[in-house]
Every structure is written in C-alpha cells, then in structure tokens.
Coordinates of C-alpha atoms in Angstrom, one line a residue:
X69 CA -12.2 4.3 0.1
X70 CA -14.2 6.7 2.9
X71 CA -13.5 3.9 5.6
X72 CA -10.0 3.8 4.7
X73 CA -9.6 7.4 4.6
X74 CA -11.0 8.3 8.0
X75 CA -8.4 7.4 10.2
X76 CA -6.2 9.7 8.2
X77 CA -8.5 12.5 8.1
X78 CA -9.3 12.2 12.3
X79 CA -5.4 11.7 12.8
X80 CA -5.1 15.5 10.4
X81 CA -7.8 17.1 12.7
X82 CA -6.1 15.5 16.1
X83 CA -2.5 16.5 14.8
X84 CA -4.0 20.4 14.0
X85 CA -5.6 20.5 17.3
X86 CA -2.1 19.5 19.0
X87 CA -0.9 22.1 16.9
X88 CA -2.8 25.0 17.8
X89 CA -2.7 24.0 22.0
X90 CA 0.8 24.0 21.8
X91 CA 1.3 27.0 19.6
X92 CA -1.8 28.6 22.2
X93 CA 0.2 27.3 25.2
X94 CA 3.3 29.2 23.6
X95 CA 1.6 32.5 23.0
X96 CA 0.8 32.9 27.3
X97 CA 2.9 35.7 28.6
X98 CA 5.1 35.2 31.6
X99 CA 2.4 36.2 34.0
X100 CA -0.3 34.2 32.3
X101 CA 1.5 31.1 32.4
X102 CA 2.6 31.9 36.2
X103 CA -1.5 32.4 36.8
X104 CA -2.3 29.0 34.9
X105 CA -0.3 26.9 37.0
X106 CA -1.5 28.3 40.2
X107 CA -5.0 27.7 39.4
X108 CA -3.8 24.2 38.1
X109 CA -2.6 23.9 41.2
X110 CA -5.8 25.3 43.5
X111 CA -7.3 22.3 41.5
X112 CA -5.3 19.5 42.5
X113 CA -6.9 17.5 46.1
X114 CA -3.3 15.9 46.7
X115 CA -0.1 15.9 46.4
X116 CA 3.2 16.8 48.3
X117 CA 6.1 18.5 48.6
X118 CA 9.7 19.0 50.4
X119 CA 11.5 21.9 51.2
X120 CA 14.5 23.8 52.9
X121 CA 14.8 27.5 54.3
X122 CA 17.5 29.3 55.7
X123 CA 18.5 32.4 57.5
X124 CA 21.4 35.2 57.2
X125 CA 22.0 37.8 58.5
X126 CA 24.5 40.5 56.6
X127 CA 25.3 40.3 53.1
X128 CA 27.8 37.7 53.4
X129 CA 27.6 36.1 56.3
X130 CA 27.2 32.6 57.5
X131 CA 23.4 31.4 57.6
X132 CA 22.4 31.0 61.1
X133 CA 18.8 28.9 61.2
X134 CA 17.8 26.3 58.8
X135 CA 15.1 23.9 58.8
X136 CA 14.2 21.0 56.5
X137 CA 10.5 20.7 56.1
X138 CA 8.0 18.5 54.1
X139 CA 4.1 19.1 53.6
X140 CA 1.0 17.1 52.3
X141 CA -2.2 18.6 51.1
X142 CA -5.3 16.5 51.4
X143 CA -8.8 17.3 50.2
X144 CA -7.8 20.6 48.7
X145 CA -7.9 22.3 52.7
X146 CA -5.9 19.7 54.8
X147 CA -2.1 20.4 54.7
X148 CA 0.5 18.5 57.0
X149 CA 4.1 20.4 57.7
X150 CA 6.7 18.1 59.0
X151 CA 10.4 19.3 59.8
X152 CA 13.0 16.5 58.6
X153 CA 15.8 17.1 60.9
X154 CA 18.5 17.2 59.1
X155 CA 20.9 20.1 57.8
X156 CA 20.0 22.5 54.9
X157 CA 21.6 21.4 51.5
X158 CA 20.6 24.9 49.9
X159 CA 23.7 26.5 48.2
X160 CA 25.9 23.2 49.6
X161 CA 29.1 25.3 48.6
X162 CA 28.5 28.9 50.3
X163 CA 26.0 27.8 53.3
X164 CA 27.1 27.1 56.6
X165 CA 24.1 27.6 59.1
X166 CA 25.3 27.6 62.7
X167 CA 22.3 26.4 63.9
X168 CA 19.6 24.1 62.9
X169 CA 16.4 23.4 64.1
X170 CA 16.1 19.6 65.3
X171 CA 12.7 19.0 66.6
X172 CA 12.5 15.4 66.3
X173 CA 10.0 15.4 63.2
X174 CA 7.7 18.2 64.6
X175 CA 4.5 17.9 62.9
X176 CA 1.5 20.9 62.1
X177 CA -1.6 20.8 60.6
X178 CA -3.1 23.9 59.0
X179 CA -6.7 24.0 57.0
X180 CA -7.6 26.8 54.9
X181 CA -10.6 28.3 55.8
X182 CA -12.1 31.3 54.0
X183 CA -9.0 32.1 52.2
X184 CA -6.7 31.9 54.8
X185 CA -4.4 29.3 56.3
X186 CA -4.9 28.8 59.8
X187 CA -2.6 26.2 62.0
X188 CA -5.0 24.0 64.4
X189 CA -2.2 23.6 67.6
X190 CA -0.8 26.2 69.8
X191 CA 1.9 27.7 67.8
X192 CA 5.6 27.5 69.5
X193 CA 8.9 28.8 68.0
X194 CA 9.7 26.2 65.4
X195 CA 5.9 26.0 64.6
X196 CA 5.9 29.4 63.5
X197 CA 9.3 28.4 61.5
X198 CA 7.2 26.1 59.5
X199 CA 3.6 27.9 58.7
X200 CA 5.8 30.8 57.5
X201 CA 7.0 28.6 55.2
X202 CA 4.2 27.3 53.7
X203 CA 4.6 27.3 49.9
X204 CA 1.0 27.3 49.0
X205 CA 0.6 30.2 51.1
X206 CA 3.3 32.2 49.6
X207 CA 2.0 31.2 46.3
X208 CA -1.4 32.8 47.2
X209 CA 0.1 35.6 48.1
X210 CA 2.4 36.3 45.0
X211 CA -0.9 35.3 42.8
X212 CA -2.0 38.6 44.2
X213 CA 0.0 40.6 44.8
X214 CA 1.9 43.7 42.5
X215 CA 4.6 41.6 40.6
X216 CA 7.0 41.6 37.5
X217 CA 7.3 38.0 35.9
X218 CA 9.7 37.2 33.4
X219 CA 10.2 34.0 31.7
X220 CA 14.4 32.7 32.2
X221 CA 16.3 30.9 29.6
X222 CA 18.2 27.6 29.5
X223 CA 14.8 26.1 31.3
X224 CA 15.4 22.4 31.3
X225 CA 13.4 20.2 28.6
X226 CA 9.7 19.8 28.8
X227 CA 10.0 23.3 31.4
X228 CA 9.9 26.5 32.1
X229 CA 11.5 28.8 34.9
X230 CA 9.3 32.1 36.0
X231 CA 11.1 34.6 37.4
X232 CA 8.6 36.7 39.8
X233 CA 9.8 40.1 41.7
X234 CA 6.8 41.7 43.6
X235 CA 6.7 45.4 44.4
X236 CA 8.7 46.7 47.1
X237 CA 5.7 47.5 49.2
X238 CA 4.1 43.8 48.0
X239 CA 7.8 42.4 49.4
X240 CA 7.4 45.1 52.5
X241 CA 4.0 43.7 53.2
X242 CA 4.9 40.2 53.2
X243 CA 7.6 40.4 55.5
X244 CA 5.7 43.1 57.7
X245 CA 2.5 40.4 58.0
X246 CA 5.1 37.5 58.5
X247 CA 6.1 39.0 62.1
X248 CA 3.0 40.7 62.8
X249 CA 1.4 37.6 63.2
X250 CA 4.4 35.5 64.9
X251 CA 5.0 38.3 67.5
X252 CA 0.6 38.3 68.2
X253 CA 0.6 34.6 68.6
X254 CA 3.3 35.1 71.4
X255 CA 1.1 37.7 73.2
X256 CA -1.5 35.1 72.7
X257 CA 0.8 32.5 74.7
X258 CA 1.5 34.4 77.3
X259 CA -1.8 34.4 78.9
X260 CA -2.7 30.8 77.5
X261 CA -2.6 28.6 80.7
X262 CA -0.6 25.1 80.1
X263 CA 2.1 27.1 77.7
X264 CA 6.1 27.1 78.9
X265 CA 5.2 32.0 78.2
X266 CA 2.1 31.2 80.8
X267 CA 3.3 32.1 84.6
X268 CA 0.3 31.7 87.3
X269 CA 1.3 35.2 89.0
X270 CA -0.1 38.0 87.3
X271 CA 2.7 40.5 88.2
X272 CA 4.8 38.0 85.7
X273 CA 2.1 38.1 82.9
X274 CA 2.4 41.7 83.2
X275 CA 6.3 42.1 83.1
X276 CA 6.0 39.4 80.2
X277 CA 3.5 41.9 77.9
X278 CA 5.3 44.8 79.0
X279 CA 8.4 43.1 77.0
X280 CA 6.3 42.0 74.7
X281 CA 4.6 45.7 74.0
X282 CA 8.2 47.1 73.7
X283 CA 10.0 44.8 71.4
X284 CA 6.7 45.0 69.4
X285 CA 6.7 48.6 69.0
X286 CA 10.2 48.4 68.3
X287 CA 9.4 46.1 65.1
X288 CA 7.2 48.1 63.9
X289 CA 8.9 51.1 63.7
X290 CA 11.9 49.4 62.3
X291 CA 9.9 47.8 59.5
X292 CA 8.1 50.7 58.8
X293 CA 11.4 52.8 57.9
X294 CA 12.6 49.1 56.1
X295 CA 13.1 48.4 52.7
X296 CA 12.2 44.4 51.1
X297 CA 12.9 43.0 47.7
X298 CA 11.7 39.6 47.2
X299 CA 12.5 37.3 44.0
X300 CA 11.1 33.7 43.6
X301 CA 11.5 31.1 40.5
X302 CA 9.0 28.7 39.8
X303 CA 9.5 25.9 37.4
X304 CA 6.5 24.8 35.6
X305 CA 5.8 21.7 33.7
X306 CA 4.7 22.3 30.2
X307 CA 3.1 18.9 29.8
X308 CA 0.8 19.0 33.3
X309 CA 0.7 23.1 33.1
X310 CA 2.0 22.9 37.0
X311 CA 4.7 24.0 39.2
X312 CA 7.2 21.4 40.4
X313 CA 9.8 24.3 41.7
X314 CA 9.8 27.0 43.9
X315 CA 12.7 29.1 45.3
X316 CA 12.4 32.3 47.0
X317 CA 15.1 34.5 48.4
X318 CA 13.5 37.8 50.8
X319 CA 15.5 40.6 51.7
X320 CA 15.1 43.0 54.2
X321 CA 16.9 46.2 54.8
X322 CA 16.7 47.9 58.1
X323 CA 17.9 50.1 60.8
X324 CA 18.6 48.6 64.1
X325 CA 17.9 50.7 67.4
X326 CA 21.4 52.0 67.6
X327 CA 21.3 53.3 64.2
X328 CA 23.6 50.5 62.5
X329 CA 22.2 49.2 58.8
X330 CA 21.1 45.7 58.8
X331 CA 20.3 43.2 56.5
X332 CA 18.4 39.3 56.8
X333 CA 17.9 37.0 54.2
X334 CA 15.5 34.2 53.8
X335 CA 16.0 31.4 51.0
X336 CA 13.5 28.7 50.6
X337 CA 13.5 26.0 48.2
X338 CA 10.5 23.8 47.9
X339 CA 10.2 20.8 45.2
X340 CA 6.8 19.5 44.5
X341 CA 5.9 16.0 43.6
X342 CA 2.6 13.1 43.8
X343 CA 0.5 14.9 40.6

C-alpha cells in the first residue's frame, strides 16, 4: 500500500509547490516583476530581436526618419545591429515617414564593457541611429533609473504588459545623454583622418569645430530649459519570467532659438525572440 501511495503523495507535494510559485509569482508588484525579467534577461548568452523607430516632429505631424533594425546578442557582451531597409510599419494607419533610412543592411557591432555599451567602428549618421536604439541599453537604463510601473489590463494569455514612466529628469537625462554623445562623436570625426568630416587643411578643421562648438552650445542650452516624458510597455512572459515586448514613445518639449515651442517624438518598437 506505501508503494502505491507514493506517486500520489509526490504528485500532492509537486501540485502544492506549483501552487505556491504561481500564487508567489502573482504576489510581485509591478516593479518587481519589471526587475525579474531584466535580470532574467542579463542572464540569457543569446538570443535576438527586431525592431522599428521613428521620428516626429509636432504633435501631429507626419513622421519624418524611420529605420527598421534587427540585433543579436552573443556571449552575454557581443551584440550585432543590422538596419532592414525597409519602411516602418509602426502605427501602419497614422504614420507616414517622409524619409527612411536605406543603408543597404548597415551592420554595427557594440560589446559591453564595464557597464557600458561601446560600438567598435567609427560611428556615422545612421550608426548613431542604431546604437541609440539599442533595446538592451534602454533597458539598463530604465532598470535604474526613477520610474512609476504599473501593471495594464487586457494582457494577452500567458502575459503581462508593464507600463513604465521615468521621472521627468530620468526622461530629461536620457534624452540629454542621447545627443551629448552623438554630437561628441562628430567632434571626434572631424579630426579623424580617412572620415568624409576630416579635411587635410586645418583652417577647415577649424571652421568645422567652430560650427560644431556653436550648434553644441545651442543644444545645450535648449535642453537644459526642455522638458521629456518618456513611457515604455514591456510585455513579459509569465511562463519564462522574460520580456518579449518593448515599446517606448520619448517626448521632448523645447524652445527653438527664435523662441517658437517645439516638440519631437521618438517611438520604438522592438520584439524579442530565440529564448
């Protein structure tokens, strides 16, 4: 009678334990869960995703860049970005971007390196497109940064959707270090010999960083008078405890140099995949 009882008994104990993970799982707050996944995620050595970004400018108006990108992480550090060339399907019905980068599958590599993502080529405009858009990155960043996460109803089965506004100086800051770093690696370029900025006469290198110098003084006292909101979603799979969606819209408010109130908006959309 023991031997025929065990199975039962282990299959009581198993079924309890599945009880109390899942009723444990269901007891993280909004923020713990979004903290699980991303050191779920810090602990995966490969996998990949695809993505899409866009720019407007004005409330309303027409997007005006957009780039199709993939990425694959390798051994934790190694991360590819590819652009796709092809049109952003983001919002299909209300955008209508009057450019798009085609750069005939331009391809990065970045390793991470004492916390920080660092691209391992000359950087050139479309580059910097892509590194900015590095969703591991921006994960990072959100991980530690001043937030509010909520957990969103209607989350398909087996899901659950994250909603994750940072502070308006944590929104300020990301947007701030975005072009900080894009307009330094163009001062970098201009004296880097074998780059299309690079000019052999000095008194041209000089003219370049005195433009350079204005438009980047001009930034920053734009920014620093600019306000930034910036809400992502993540959807997290409840089964593997790890994000397979991540959509971010930044918005920056600012005054222009001839006093006029401006507005640009980024959207990103990034679907993970190969865990």
């Amino acid at each position: 009678m023991r031997m025929r009882r065990s199975p039962s008994i282990i299959g009581m104990v198993l079924f309890v334990f599945c009880l109390t993970g899942c009723a444990w799982q269901e007891q993280l707050s909004a923020e713990e869960s979004f903290n699980r996944a991303l050191s779920g995620l810090s602990g995966v050595d490969n996998f990949s995703f695809r993505g899409e970004a866009a720019i407007r400018t004005g409330e309303n108006g027409p997007f005006q860049q957009s780039l199709a990108f993939e990425g694959h992480l390798q051994h934790h550090t190694d991360l590819t970005l590819s652009s796709r060339n092809k049109g952003t399907t983001i919002r299909k019905d209300k955008v209508s971007a009057d450019s798009v980068y085609k750069s005939d599958g331009l391809t990065v590599a970045l390793k991470r390196k004492e916390g920080k993502w660092s691209t391992l080529s000359s950087e050139h405009a479309e580059e910097m497109w892509i590194t900015r858009l590095n969703p591991l990155e921006l994960l990072e960043y959100i991980g530690n940064s001043e937030k509010t996460v909520t957990q969103e109803l209607g989350a398909a089965r087996g899901t659950k959707v994250l909603r994750i506004e940072l502070s308006p100086e944590a929104a300020a800051n990301m947007v701030y270090g975005s072009l900080d770093e894009q307009m330094k690696a163009l001062a970098a370029r201009i004296d880097r010999k074998g780059d299309p900025l690079y000019s052999e006469d000095p008194k041209v290198r000089k003219r370049l960083k005195a433009v350079w110098e204005r438009d980047y003084n001009e930034m920053k006292n734009m920014l620093s008078k600019a306000d930034a909101v910036s809400v992502s979603h993540v959807t997290i799979n409840n089964k593997k405890q790890l994000p397979t969606k991540l959509t971010m819209e930044r918005t920056l408010f600012f005054v222009d140099e001839q006093g006029r109130t401006r507005t640009e908006t980024l959207l990103s959309d990034v679907t993970f995949t190969g865990y």
